[in-house]
Coordinates of C-alpha atoms in Angstrom, one line a residue:
Chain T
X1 CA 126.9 96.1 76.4
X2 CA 123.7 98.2 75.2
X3 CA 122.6 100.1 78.5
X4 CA 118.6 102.0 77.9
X5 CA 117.6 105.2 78.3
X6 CA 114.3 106.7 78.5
X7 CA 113.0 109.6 77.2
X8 CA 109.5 110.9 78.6
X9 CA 107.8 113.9 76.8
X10 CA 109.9 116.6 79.6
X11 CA 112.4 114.8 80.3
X12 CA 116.0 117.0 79.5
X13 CA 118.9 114.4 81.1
X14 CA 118.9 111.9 78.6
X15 CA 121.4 113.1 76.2
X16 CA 123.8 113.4 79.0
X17 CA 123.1 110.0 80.1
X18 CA 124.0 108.6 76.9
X19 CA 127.1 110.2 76.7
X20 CA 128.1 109.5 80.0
X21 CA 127.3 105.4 79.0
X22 CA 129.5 105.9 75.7
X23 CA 132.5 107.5 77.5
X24 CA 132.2 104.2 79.6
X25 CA 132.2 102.1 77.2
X26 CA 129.0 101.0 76.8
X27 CA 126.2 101.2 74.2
X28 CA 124.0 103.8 74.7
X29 CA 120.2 102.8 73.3
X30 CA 117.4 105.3 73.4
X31 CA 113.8 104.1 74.4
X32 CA 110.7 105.5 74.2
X33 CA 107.9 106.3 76.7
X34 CA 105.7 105.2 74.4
X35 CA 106.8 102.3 73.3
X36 CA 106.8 98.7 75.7
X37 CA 110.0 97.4 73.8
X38 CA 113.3 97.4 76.1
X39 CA 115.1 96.5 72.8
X40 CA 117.2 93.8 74.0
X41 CA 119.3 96.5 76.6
X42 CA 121.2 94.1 79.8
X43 CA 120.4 97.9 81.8
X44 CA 117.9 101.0 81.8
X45 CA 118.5 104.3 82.8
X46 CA 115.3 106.5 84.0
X47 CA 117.3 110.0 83.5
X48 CA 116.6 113.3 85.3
X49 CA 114.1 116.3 84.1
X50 CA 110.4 117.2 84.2
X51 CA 108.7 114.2 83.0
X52 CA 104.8 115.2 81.9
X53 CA 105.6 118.3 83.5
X54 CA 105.6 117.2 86.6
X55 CA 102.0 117.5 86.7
X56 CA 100.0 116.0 89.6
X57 CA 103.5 115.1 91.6
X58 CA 107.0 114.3 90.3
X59 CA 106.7 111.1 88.3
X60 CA 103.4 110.1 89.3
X61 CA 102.1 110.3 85.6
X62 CA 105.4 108.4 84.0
X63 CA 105.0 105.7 86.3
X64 CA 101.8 104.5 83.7
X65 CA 104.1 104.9 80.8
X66 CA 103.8 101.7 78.4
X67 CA 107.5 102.0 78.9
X68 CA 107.3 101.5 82.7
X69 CA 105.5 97.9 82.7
X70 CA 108.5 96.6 80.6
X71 CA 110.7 98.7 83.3
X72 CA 109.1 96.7 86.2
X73 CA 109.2 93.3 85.2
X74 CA 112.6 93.6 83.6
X75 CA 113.6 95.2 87.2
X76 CA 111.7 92.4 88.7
X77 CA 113.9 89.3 87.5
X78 CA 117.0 91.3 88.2
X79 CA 117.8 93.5 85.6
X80 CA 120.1 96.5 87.1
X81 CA 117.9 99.8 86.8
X82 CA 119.4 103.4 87.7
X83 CA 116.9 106.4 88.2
X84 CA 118.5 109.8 88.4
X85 CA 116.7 113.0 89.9
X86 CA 113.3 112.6 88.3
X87 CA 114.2 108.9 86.9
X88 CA 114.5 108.1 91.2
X89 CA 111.1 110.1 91.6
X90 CA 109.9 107.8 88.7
X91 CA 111.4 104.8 90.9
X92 CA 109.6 105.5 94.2
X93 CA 106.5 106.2 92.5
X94 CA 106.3 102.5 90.4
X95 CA 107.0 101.3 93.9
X96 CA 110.3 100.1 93.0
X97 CA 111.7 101.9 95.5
X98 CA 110.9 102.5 98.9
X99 CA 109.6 106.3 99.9
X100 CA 109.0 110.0 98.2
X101 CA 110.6 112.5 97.3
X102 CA 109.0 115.7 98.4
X103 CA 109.6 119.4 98.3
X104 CA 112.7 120.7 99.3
X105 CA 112.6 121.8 103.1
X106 CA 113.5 125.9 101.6
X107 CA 111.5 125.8 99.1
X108 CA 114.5 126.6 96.8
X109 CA 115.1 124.9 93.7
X110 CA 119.1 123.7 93.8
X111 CA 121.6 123.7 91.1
X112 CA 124.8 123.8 92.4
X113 CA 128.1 121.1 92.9
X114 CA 127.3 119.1 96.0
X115 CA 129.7 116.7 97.8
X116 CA 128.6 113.3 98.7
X117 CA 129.8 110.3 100.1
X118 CA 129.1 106.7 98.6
X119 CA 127.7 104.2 101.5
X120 CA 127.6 101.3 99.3
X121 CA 129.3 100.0 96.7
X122 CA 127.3 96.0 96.5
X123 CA 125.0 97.8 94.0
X124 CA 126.1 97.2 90.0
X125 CA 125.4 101.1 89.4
X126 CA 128.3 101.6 92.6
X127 CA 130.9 99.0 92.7
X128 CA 133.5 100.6 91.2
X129 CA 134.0 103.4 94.3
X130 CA 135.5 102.8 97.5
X131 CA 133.3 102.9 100.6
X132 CA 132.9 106.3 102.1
X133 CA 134.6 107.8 99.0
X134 CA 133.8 111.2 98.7
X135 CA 133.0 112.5 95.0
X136 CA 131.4 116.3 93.8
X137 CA 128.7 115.9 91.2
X138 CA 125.3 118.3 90.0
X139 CA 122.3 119.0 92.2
X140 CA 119.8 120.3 91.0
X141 CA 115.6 119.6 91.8
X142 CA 113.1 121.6 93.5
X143 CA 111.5 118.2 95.2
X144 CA 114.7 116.1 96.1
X145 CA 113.7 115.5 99.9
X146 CA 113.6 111.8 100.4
X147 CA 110.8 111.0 102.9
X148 CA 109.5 107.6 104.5
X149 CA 108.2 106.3 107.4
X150 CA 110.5 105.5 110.4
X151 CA 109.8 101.5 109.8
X152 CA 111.2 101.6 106.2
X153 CA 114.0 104.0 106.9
X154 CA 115.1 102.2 109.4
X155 CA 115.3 98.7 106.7
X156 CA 117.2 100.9 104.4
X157 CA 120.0 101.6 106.7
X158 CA 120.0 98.1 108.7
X159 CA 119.8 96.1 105.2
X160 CA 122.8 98.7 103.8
X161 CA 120.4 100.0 101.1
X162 CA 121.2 103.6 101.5
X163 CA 124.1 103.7 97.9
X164 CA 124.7 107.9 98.7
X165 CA 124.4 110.3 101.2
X166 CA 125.1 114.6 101.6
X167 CA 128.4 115.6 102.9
X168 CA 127.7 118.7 105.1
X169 CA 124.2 120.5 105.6
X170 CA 121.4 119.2 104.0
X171 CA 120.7 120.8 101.1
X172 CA 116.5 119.4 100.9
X173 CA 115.5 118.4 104.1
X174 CA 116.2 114.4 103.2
X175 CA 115.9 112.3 106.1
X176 CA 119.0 111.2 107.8
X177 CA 120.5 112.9 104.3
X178 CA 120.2 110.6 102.0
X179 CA 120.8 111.3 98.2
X180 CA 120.5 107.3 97.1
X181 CA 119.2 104.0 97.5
X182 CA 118.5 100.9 96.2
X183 CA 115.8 98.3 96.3
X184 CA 116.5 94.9 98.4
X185 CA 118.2 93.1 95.5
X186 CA 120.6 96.1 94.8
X187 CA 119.5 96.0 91.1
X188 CA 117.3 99.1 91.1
X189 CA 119.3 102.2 92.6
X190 CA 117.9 105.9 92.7
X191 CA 120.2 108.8 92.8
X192 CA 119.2 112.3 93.6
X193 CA 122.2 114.4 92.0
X194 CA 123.4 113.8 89.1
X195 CA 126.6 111.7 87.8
X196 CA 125.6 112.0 84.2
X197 CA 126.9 116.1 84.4
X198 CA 130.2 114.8 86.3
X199 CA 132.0 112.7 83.8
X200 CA 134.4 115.1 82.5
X201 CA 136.9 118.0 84.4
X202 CA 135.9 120.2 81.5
X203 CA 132.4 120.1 81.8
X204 CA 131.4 119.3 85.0
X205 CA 132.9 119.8 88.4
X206 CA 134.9 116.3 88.3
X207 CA 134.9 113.1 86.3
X208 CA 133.7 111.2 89.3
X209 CA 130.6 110.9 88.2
X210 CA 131.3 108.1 85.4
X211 CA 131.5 105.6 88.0
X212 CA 128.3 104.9 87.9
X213 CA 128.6 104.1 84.0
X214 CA 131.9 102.1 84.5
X215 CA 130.2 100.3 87.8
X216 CA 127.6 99.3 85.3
X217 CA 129.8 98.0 82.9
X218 CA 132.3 96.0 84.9
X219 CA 129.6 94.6 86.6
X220 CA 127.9 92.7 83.2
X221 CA 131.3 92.4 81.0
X222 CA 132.9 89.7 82.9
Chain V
X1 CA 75.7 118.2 86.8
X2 CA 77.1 116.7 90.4
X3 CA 80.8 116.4 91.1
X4 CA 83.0 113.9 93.0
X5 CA 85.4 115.6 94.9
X6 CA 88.6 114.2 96.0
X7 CA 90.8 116.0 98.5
X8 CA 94.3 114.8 99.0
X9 CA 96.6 116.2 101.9
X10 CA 100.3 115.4 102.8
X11 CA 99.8 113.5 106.1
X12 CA 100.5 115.0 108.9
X13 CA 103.8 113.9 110.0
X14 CA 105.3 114.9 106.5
X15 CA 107.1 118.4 106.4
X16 CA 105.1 120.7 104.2
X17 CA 107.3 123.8 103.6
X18 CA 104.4 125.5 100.7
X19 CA 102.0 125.2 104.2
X20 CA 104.5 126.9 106.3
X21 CA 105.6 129.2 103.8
X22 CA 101.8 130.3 103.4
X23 CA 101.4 130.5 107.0
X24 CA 104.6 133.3 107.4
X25 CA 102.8 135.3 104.5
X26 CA 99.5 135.5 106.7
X27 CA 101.6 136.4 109.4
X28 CA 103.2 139.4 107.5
X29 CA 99.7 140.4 106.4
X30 CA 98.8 140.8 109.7
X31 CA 96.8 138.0 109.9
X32 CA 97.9 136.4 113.4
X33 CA 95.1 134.0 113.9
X34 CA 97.3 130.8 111.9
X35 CA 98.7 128.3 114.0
X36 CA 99.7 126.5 111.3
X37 CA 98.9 126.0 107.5
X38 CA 98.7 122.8 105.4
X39 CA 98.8 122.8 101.5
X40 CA 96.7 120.2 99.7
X41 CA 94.9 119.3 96.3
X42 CA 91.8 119.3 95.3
X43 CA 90.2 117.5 92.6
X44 CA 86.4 118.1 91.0
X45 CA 85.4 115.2 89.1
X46 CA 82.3 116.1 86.8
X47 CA 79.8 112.9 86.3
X48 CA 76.3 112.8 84.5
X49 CA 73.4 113.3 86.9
X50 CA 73.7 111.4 90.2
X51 CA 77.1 109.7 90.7
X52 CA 76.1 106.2 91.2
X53 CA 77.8 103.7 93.9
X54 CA 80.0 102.4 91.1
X55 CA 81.4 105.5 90.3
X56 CA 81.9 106.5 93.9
X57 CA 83.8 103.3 94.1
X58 CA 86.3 103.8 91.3
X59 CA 86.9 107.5 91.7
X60 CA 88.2 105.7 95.4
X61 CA 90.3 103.7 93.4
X62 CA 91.7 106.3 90.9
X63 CA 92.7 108.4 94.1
X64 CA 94.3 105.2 95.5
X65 CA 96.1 104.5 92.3
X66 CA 97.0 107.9 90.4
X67 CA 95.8 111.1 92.7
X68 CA 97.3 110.5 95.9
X69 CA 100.7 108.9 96.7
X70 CA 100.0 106.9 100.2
X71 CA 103.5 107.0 101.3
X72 CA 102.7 110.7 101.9
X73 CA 99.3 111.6 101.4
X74 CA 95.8 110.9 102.2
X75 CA 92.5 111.2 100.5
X76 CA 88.9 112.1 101.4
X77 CA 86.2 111.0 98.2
X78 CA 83.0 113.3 99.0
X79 CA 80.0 114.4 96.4
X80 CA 79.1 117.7 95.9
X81 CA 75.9 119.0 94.6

């Protein structure tokens, strides 16, 4: 299975991303921000960093990558999409997901373990954790406070789109501490912290974090 | 040389921690007047003599698209001589 990911001039995640999809099991093929062509990948990852700097607001300039239109339509008839840290603010910006992510509520940029609890595993990014299964994976963003209006945060949680949420205080000011979504197919999910640094005991704070890559995997190798 | 101004705020109902964060500093400065203090952006397009209509009308429509996010912002298109 060849699984995407993009690389955006300031983007710093992807190389982890790409080992995280090998360990899986998976292909790993890089595309370019530049360049429209998906090259024939069944999955994309938008992985975390400073994408264009961050310039103007988090992922706001990405969003009009020539990458991005082959992004949405793919996304569009159902191809499963995965946007970690800045790949989720790329996500909410192309409207592919619901919301923003703002400035953490302290101001503080956060690097640190965090744990979190999965809400739903339906998603093909999720379905190989348990509900309520509590894993430790990377935090680390300075604008990782997921904000919408009342209406749309209360669809996420009736419909069962929120995929992740903080275990203990909130570390950005997130409403009703949410770390992920997805959209209302389940295809597109975006994740706040980061899986792609938690895939191994020796370098990270667990291995939990290849789920995501194994979900991903099971759930087009059938 | 006139400029189109476009000023983008968080609305009000989002949290703004830079505005609040501003606001303590004044207070420490002993300036006590603040109630409160909201961060925004500013942006000064430069156009060719008199913006015309049309211009007016897509600088709207770059602010809708690109400048401001509406989930959380608004934006104000003015010109300024």
């Amino acid at each position: 299975m060849r699984v995407g990911v993009i690389t955006f001039p300031g983007t710093l995640d992807d190389k982890d991303a790409a080992r995280a999809i090998t360990r899986s099991g998976a292909q790993a093929v890089s595309l370019w921000h530049g360049d429209a062509d998906l090259k024939r990948v069944e999955a994309v990852i938008l992985p975390g960093g400073f994408s264009y700097g961050d310039y103007l607001r988090a992922g706001a300039i990405s969003r009009f990558a020539p990458v991005m239109k082959s992004v949405i339509e793919a996304a569009g008839e159902g191809m499963p999409v995965l946007g970690i840290c800045n790949g989720f603010q790329v996500l909410c910006e192309s409207h592919l997901l619901p919301g923003a992510l703002t400035r953490n509520s302290d101001l503080h940029f956060l690097c640190r373990d965090q744990e979190i609890e999965i809400t739903s595993n339906k998603t093909p990014w999720t379905r190989t954790f348990s509900i309520n299964e509590k894993i430790v994976i990377p935090i680390k963003n300075g604008e990782g406070s997921f904000q919408c209006d009342d209406k749309t945060l209360a669809q996420l949680e009736d419909q069962g789109r929120v995929i992740a949420r903080y275990v203990g205080d909130n570390p950005n000011g997130s409403r009703n501490l949410i770390a992920g979504i997805s959209n209302e197919q389940g295809n597109v999910v975006g994740l706040m912290p980061h899986p792609e640094h938690a895939i191994d005991p020796l370098t990270g704070p667990s291995g939990a974090g290849l789920g995501f890559f194994t979900s991903i995997l099971n759930s087009m190798v059938k | 040389m006139a400029k189109i101004v476009v000023d983008v705020m968080l609305k009000p109902e989002i949290l703004d921690p830079q505005g609040d964060a501003v606001a303590s500093a004044l207070l420490r400065l002993g300036f006590s007047f603040a109630q409160s203090v909201r961060q925004g952006k500013r942006f000064e397009i430069e156009v060719e003599g008199e913006p015309t209509a049309s211009q007016i009308s897509q600088v709207e429509k770059a602010a809708e698209l690109l400048l401001s996010n509406s989930v959380i912002e608004t934006y104000v298109v003015r010109v300024e001589k």
